[in-house]
Structure formats: C-alpha cells, structure tokens
C-alpha cells in the first residue's frame, strides 16, 4: 500500500483535539482514543444520554446493510468512505463472510486511522481489501485510486456512514454525493448514515457546538427530509430514511427499538 506524503515537519496527529472516529471508538468500547476524545465523548453523553446506543445502532446498521448488499443484492464490490477506526465486523469482514471474493476499498483522511490500516487489510485470499488515504472533498481522486482495485463497470456499494455530516455546506455535500454516484454503474447502491437532531433536538445542536469549540472537526445535523435528497434519482429501499436502529431491524421480543440520533437509508441506482 503506497501512501506517499511530503517530507518535512512531523505530521500533526491532532491528539490534543477530539476526533469523531476516536470518540466513536471510545463509545464502542475500543482502546484507540486519547484524553481529548474521552472528555468530548463524556460531554456529549451528558447532553445526549443515548449517544452510546446511537453508536452501536450505527455499527449494527452497517452489518445489516452489508449483509443485504452482499447477500440478496449480490454486490461484490464496496467503496467505504470515512471508515473510521477498525472495530468488530468491518465492511470487508461482513461482506467476505458471505462472499469471500468481495473487494473492499476503505477511504479515510485521518492519520490515526491510517496507522491501523494494516489490520484492516487482512481480508480473504479470494477477495481484496485496500486502503486509501484521501478526503471526501476530492471524490475524483478517490474514484481514480479506487479503480485500481474496483471494476467500475460492475455494481459497487458506496458506503457513506458517519461522514457526510462533516461536510457542513449543503450544496457541497450534495455535489460530492452526485459525483460519486454518477461514477457508479447501474445496479450500484448508496448507503448513508448521518447525525440528526430530530430525536434530541437542541441538545444535539449544543453537543455539536461544544465539540467544535474543543477543536473537533466541523459537524452538522440534518433532518430526514434533507437526508432523503441525497438519494434523489435512486430507488430508496424500504423502510426509507429511518433511525439506524429501525432499518430492517431484527424482531425483538420487547418491541420496536427506540429511535437514535443517527438516521440512515440505502438506495439502488436504476
């Protein structure tokens, strides 16, 4: 894996500032976080007591979505942008359990994530797993490098989980999604998970403001109606744009799961 970078001053890893991927790792019980991440994570938990459940629901949605895509939908290629830190059941693990020949390309721009990339690269002998250090704001670069592993004449599942809410400008976010989807052939899929304030209201906005005041990456909450616009021109799968906890959730004896502050959707390109 080649990840060239310019020589010179040591790279700023931002360990003194909270980072969403490391906070997510903290909420999920991982070990790859630092004091700034734990402090920010606890601050958010005080404002939004259900945030840990939201993180778990997001990961569970990833698993259910990839199982559907690799299983019923027959997808064998995945482009996962904003993958975050490795945890249990990453995209390639779920996909390659169902179809060992699956190809998965992970994309992230965080050097801490890059440091853990080698662990992600241990896929099946039949398939292929690759990692690209790149920024979502440069979709054409991502597509060019991903084409070294993925065949863009065959369907691809584009995974944008917990990443679009860091593109705070609505027009820019929409343009990025369109550029990526336009490059995919018919029969491809788009999966999105995104922070919302529909569940916790002003508490979510306040948590985001405090996160950014601490030096965290800018972040914005979007509502269900806005999230649906990212799927314009695509065939949105049932049950549409919903809480991550409610996207094709397995039946529970105690009833329907609660809504969490991450909404999601999956759609097919006709």
PDB file of N, CA and C in Angstrom, residues 159-204:
ATOM      1  N   UNK A 159     -20.517   3.296   0.529  1.00  0.00           N
ATOM      2  CA  UNK A 159     -20.880   3.428   1.932  1.00  0.00           C
ATOM      3  C   UNK A 159     -20.401   4.787   2.448  1.00  0.00           C
ATOM      4  N   UNK A 160     -21.341   5.631   2.870  1.00  0.00           N
ATOM      5  CA  UNK A 160     -21.016   6.938   3.450  1.00  0.00           C
ATOM      6  C   UNK A 160     -21.640   6.982   4.850  1.00  0.00           C
ATOM      7  N   UNK A 161     -21.017   6.296   5.771  1.00  0.00           N
ATOM      8  CA  UNK A 161     -21.578   6.163   7.111  1.00  0.00           C
ATOM      9  C   UNK A 161     -20.823   7.073   8.081  1.00  0.00           C
ATOM     10  N   UNK A 162     -21.543   8.034   8.654  1.00  0.00           N
ATOM     11  CA  UNK A 162     -20.945   8.929   9.636  1.00  0.00           C
ATOM     12  C   UNK A 162     -19.892   9.851   9.066  1.00  0.00           C
ATOM     13  N   UNK A 163     -20.004  10.218   7.801  1.00  0.00           N
ATOM     14  CA  UNK A 163     -19.004  11.072   7.165  1.00  0.00           C
ATOM     15  C   UNK A 163     -19.608  12.322   6.538  1.00  0.00           C
ATOM     16  N   UNK A 164     -20.798  12.207   5.920  1.00  0.00           N
ATOM     17  CA  UNK A 164     -21.387  13.370   5.240  1.00  0.00           C
ATOM     18  C   UNK A 164     -21.699  14.509   6.196  1.00  0.00           C
ATOM     19  N   UNK A 165     -21.978  14.204   7.469  1.00  0.00           N
ATOM     20  CA  UNK A 165     -22.294  15.297   8.399  1.00  0.00           C
ATOM     21  C   UNK A 165     -21.070  16.162   8.713  1.00  0.00           C
ATOM     22  N   UNK A 166     -19.890  15.761   8.233  1.00  0.00           N
ATOM     23  CA  UNK A 166     -18.714  16.625   8.374  1.00  0.00           C
ATOM     24  C   UNK A 166     -18.555  17.564   7.176  1.00  0.00           C
ATOM     25  N   UNK A 167     -19.389  17.427   6.172  1.00  0.00           N
ATOM     26  CA  UNK A 167     -19.453  18.394   5.071  1.00  0.00           C
ATOM     27  C   UNK A 167     -20.619  19.308   5.402  1.00  0.00           C
ATOM     28  N   UNK A 168     -20.330  20.429   6.049  1.00  0.00           N
ATOM     29  CA  UNK A 168     -21.401  21.238   6.635  1.00  0.00           C
ATOM     30  C   UNK A 168     -22.149  22.069   5.600  1.00  0.00           C
ATOM     31  N   UNK A 169     -21.530  22.326   4.464  1.00  0.00           N
ATOM     32  CA  UNK A 169     -22.206  23.087   3.410  1.00  0.00           C
ATOM     33  C   UNK A 169     -23.119  22.144   2.635  1.00  0.00           C
ATOM     34  N   UNK A 170     -24.415  22.451   2.617  1.00  0.00           N
ATOM     35  CA  UNK A 170     -25.389  21.560   1.986  1.00  0.00           C
ATOM     36  C   UNK A 170     -25.118  21.356   0.504  1.00  0.00           C
ATOM     37  N   UNK A 171     -24.792  22.437  -0.206  1.00  0.00           N
ATOM     38  CA  UNK A 171     -24.552  22.329  -1.644  1.00  0.00           C
ATOM     39  C   UNK A 171     -23.329  21.463  -1.929  1.00  0.00           C
ATOM     40  N   UNK A 172     -22.275  21.650  -1.138  1.00  0.00           N
ATOM     41  CA  UNK A 172     -21.061  20.855  -1.337  1.00  0.00           C
ATOM     42  C   UNK A 172     -21.333  19.375  -1.057  1.00  0.00           C
ATOM     43  N   UNK A 173     -22.068  19.099   0.026  1.00  0.00           N
ATOM     44  CA  UNK A 173     -22.384  17.704   0.357  1.00  0.00           C
ATOM     45  C   UNK A 173     -23.172  17.042  -0.775  1.00  0.00           C
ATOM     46  N   UNK A 174     -24.162  17.738  -1.293  1.00  0.00           N
ATOM     47  CA  UNK A 174     -24.955  17.193  -2.387  1.00  0.00           C
ATOM     48  C   UNK A 174     -24.127  16.963  -3.633  1.00  0.00           C
ATOM     49  N   UNK A 175     -23.226  17.890  -3.943  1.00  0.00           N
ATOM     50  CA  UNK A 175     -22.376  17.767  -5.139  1.00  0.00           C
ATOM     51  C   UNK A 175     -21.455  16.553  -5.013  1.00  0.00           C
ATOM     52  N   UNK A 176     -20.881  16.339  -3.830  1.00  0.00           N
ATOM     53  CA  UNK A 176     -19.984  15.203  -3.625  1.00  0.00           C
ATOM     54  C   UNK A 176     -20.725  13.889  -3.844  1.00  0.00           C
ATOM     55  N   UNK A 177     -21.924  13.776  -3.267  1.00  0.00           N
ATOM     56  CA  UNK A 177     -22.696  12.548  -3.422  1.00  0.00           C
ATOM     57  C   UNK A 177     -23.025  12.315  -4.894  1.00  0.00           C
ATOM     58  N   UNK A 178     -23.423  13.364  -5.604  1.00  0.00           N
ATOM     59  CA  UNK A 178     -23.769  13.211  -7.020  1.00  0.00           C
ATOM     60  C   UNK A 178     -22.562  12.770  -7.846  1.00  0.00           C
ATOM     61  N   UNK A 179     -21.388  13.360  -7.576  1.00  0.00           N
ATOM     62  CA  UNK A 179     -20.189  12.982  -8.328  1.00  0.00           C
ATOM     63  C   UNK A 179     -19.855  11.511  -8.132  1.00  0.00           C
ATOM     64  N   UNK A 180     -19.955  11.052  -6.891  1.00  0.00           N
ATOM     65  CA  UNK A 180     -19.627   9.664  -6.602  1.00  0.00           C
ATOM     66  C   UNK A 180     -20.651   8.715  -7.232  1.00  0.00           C
ATOM     67  N   UNK A 181     -21.932   9.030  -7.055  1.00  0.00           N
ATOM     68  CA  UNK A 181     -22.976   8.154  -7.594  1.00  0.00           C
ATOM     69  C   UNK A 181     -22.954   8.149  -9.123  1.00  0.00           C
ATOM     70  N   UNK A 182     -22.691   9.307  -9.732  1.00  0.00           N
ATOM     71  CA  UNK A 182     -22.640   9.370 -11.194  1.00  0.00           C
ATOM     72  C   UNK A 182     -21.560   8.452 -11.767  1.00  0.00           C
ATOM     73  N   UNK A 183     -20.517   8.180 -10.990  1.00  0.00           N
ATOM     74  CA  UNK A 183     -19.423   7.337 -11.472  1.00  0.00           C
ATOM     75  C   UNK A 183     -19.735   5.850 -11.346  1.00  0.00           C
ATOM     76  N   UNK A 184     -20.824   5.514 -10.667  1.00  0.00           N
ATOM     77  CA  UNK A 184     -21.168   4.113 -10.439  1.00  0.00           C
ATOM     78  C   UNK A 184     -22.095   3.604 -11.534  1.00  0.00           C
ATOM     79  N   UNK A 185     -21.957   2.346 -11.930  1.00  0.00           N
ATOM     80  CA  UNK A 185     -22.836   1.798 -12.959  1.00  0.00           C
ATOM     81  C   UNK A 185     -24.220   1.469 -12.410  1.00  0.00           C
ATOM     82  N   UNK A 186     -25.138   1.232 -13.313  1.00  0.00           N
ATOM     83  CA  UNK A 186     -26.476   0.797 -12.933  1.00  0.00           C
ATOM     84  C   UNK A 186     -26.393  -0.464 -12.076  1.00  0.00           C
ATOM     85  N   UNK A 187     -27.269  -0.551 -11.082  1.00  0.00           N
ATOM     86  CA  UNK A 187     -27.256  -1.695 -10.182  1.00  0.00           C
ATOM     87  C   UNK A 187     -26.405  -1.486  -8.955  1.00  0.00           C
ATOM     88  N   UNK A 188     -25.737  -0.332  -8.878  1.00  0.00           N
ATOM     89  CA  UNK A 188     -24.950   0.001  -7.688  1.00  0.00           C
ATOM     90  C   UNK A 188     -25.873   0.489  -6.573  1.00  0.00           C
ATOM     91  N   UNK A 189     -25.301   0.628  -5.375  1.00  0.00           N
ATOM     92  CA  UNK A 189     -26.082   1.051  -4.215  1.00  0.00           C
ATOM     93  C   UNK A 189     -25.370   2.174  -3.465  1.00  0.00           C
ATOM     94  N   UNK A 190     -26.157   2.989  -2.793  1.00  0.00           N
ATOM     95  CA  UNK A 190     -25.656   4.040  -1.907  1.00  0.00           C
ATOM     96  C   UNK A 190     -26.240   3.820  -0.528  1.00  0.00           C
ATOM     97  N   UNK A 191     -25.373   3.761   0.486  1.00  0.00           N
ATOM     98  CA  UNK A 191     -25.805   3.659   1.884  1.00  0.00           C
ATOM     99  C   UNK A 191     -25.267   4.856   2.645  1.00  0.00           C
ATOM    100  N   UNK A 192     -26.151   5.519   3.391  1.00  0.00           N
ATOM    101  CA  UNK A 192     -25.772   6.704   4.161  1.00  0.00           C
ATOM    102  C   UNK A 192     -26.253   6.545   5.599  1.00  0.00           C
ATOM    103  N   UNK A 193     -25.398   6.923   6.548  1.00  0.00           N
ATOM    104  CA  UNK A 193     -25.806   7.112   7.943  1.00  0.00           C
ATOM    105  C   UNK A 193     -25.327   8.495   8.346  1.00  0.00           C
ATOM    106  N   UNK A 194     -26.166   9.248   9.044  1.00  0.00           N
ATOM    107  CA  UNK A 194     -25.925  10.678   9.249  1.00  0.00           C
ATOM    108  C   UNK A 194     -26.523  11.133  10.568  1.00  0.00           C
ATOM    109  N   UNK A 195     -25.815  12.015  11.249  1.00  0.00           N
ATOM    110  CA  UNK A 195     -26.318  12.582  12.503  1.00  0.00           C
ATOM    111  C   UNK A 195     -27.557  13.436  12.247  1.00  0.00           C
ATOM    112  N   UNK A 196     -28.504  13.370  13.174  1.00  0.00           N
ATOM    113  CA  UNK A 196     -29.722  14.161  13.069  1.00  0.00           C
ATOM    114  C   UNK A 196     -30.084  14.749  14.434  1.00  0.00           C
ATOM    115  N   UNK A 197     -30.814  15.856  14.401  1.00  0.00           N
ATOM    116  CA  UNK A 197     -31.317  16.446  15.635  1.00  0.00           C
ATOM    117  C   UNK A 197     -32.796  16.137  15.822  1.00  0.00           C
ATOM    118  N   UNK A 198     -33.356  15.286  14.965  1.00  0.00           N
ATOM    119  CA  UNK A 198     -34.793  15.006  15.048  1.00  0.00           C
ATOM    120  C   UNK A 198     -35.177  14.288  16.337  1.00  0.00           C
ATOM    121  N   UNK A 199     -34.235  13.582  16.935  1.00  0.00           N
ATOM    122  CA  UNK A 199     -34.553  12.819  18.142  1.00  0.00           C
ATOM    123  C   UNK A 199     -34.320  13.648  19.401  1.00  0.00           C
ATOM    124  N   UNK A 200     -33.168  14.325  19.481  1.00  0.00           N
ATOM    125  CA  UNK A 200     -32.807  15.043  20.713  1.00  0.00           C
ATOM    126  C   UNK A 200     -32.884  16.561  20.583  1.00  0.00           C
ATOM    127  N   UNK A 201     -33.241  17.067  19.425  1.00  0.00           N
ATOM    128  CA  UNK A 201     -33.466  18.497  19.257  1.00  0.00           C
ATOM    129  C   UNK A 201     -32.254  19.349  19.578  1.00  0.00           C
ATOM    130  N   UNK A 202     -32.485  20.402  20.367  1.00  0.00           N
ATOM    131  CA  UNK A 202     -31.444  21.386  20.659  1.00  0.00           C
ATOM    132  C   UNK A 202     -30.254  20.768  21.374  1.00  0.00           C
ATOM    133  N   UNK A 203     -30.458  19.696  22.132  1.00  0.00           N
ATOM    134  CA  UNK A 203     -29.333  19.045  22.816  1.00  0.00           C
ATOM    135  C   UNK A 203     -28.290  18.569  21.819  1.00  0.00           C
ATOM    136  N   UNK A 204     -28.729  18.079  20.666  1.00  0.00           N
ATOM    137  CA  UNK A 204     -27.783  17.633  19.646  1.00  0.00           C
ATOM    138  C   UNK A 204     -27.017  18.817  19.067  1.00  0.00           C
TER     139      UNK A 204
END
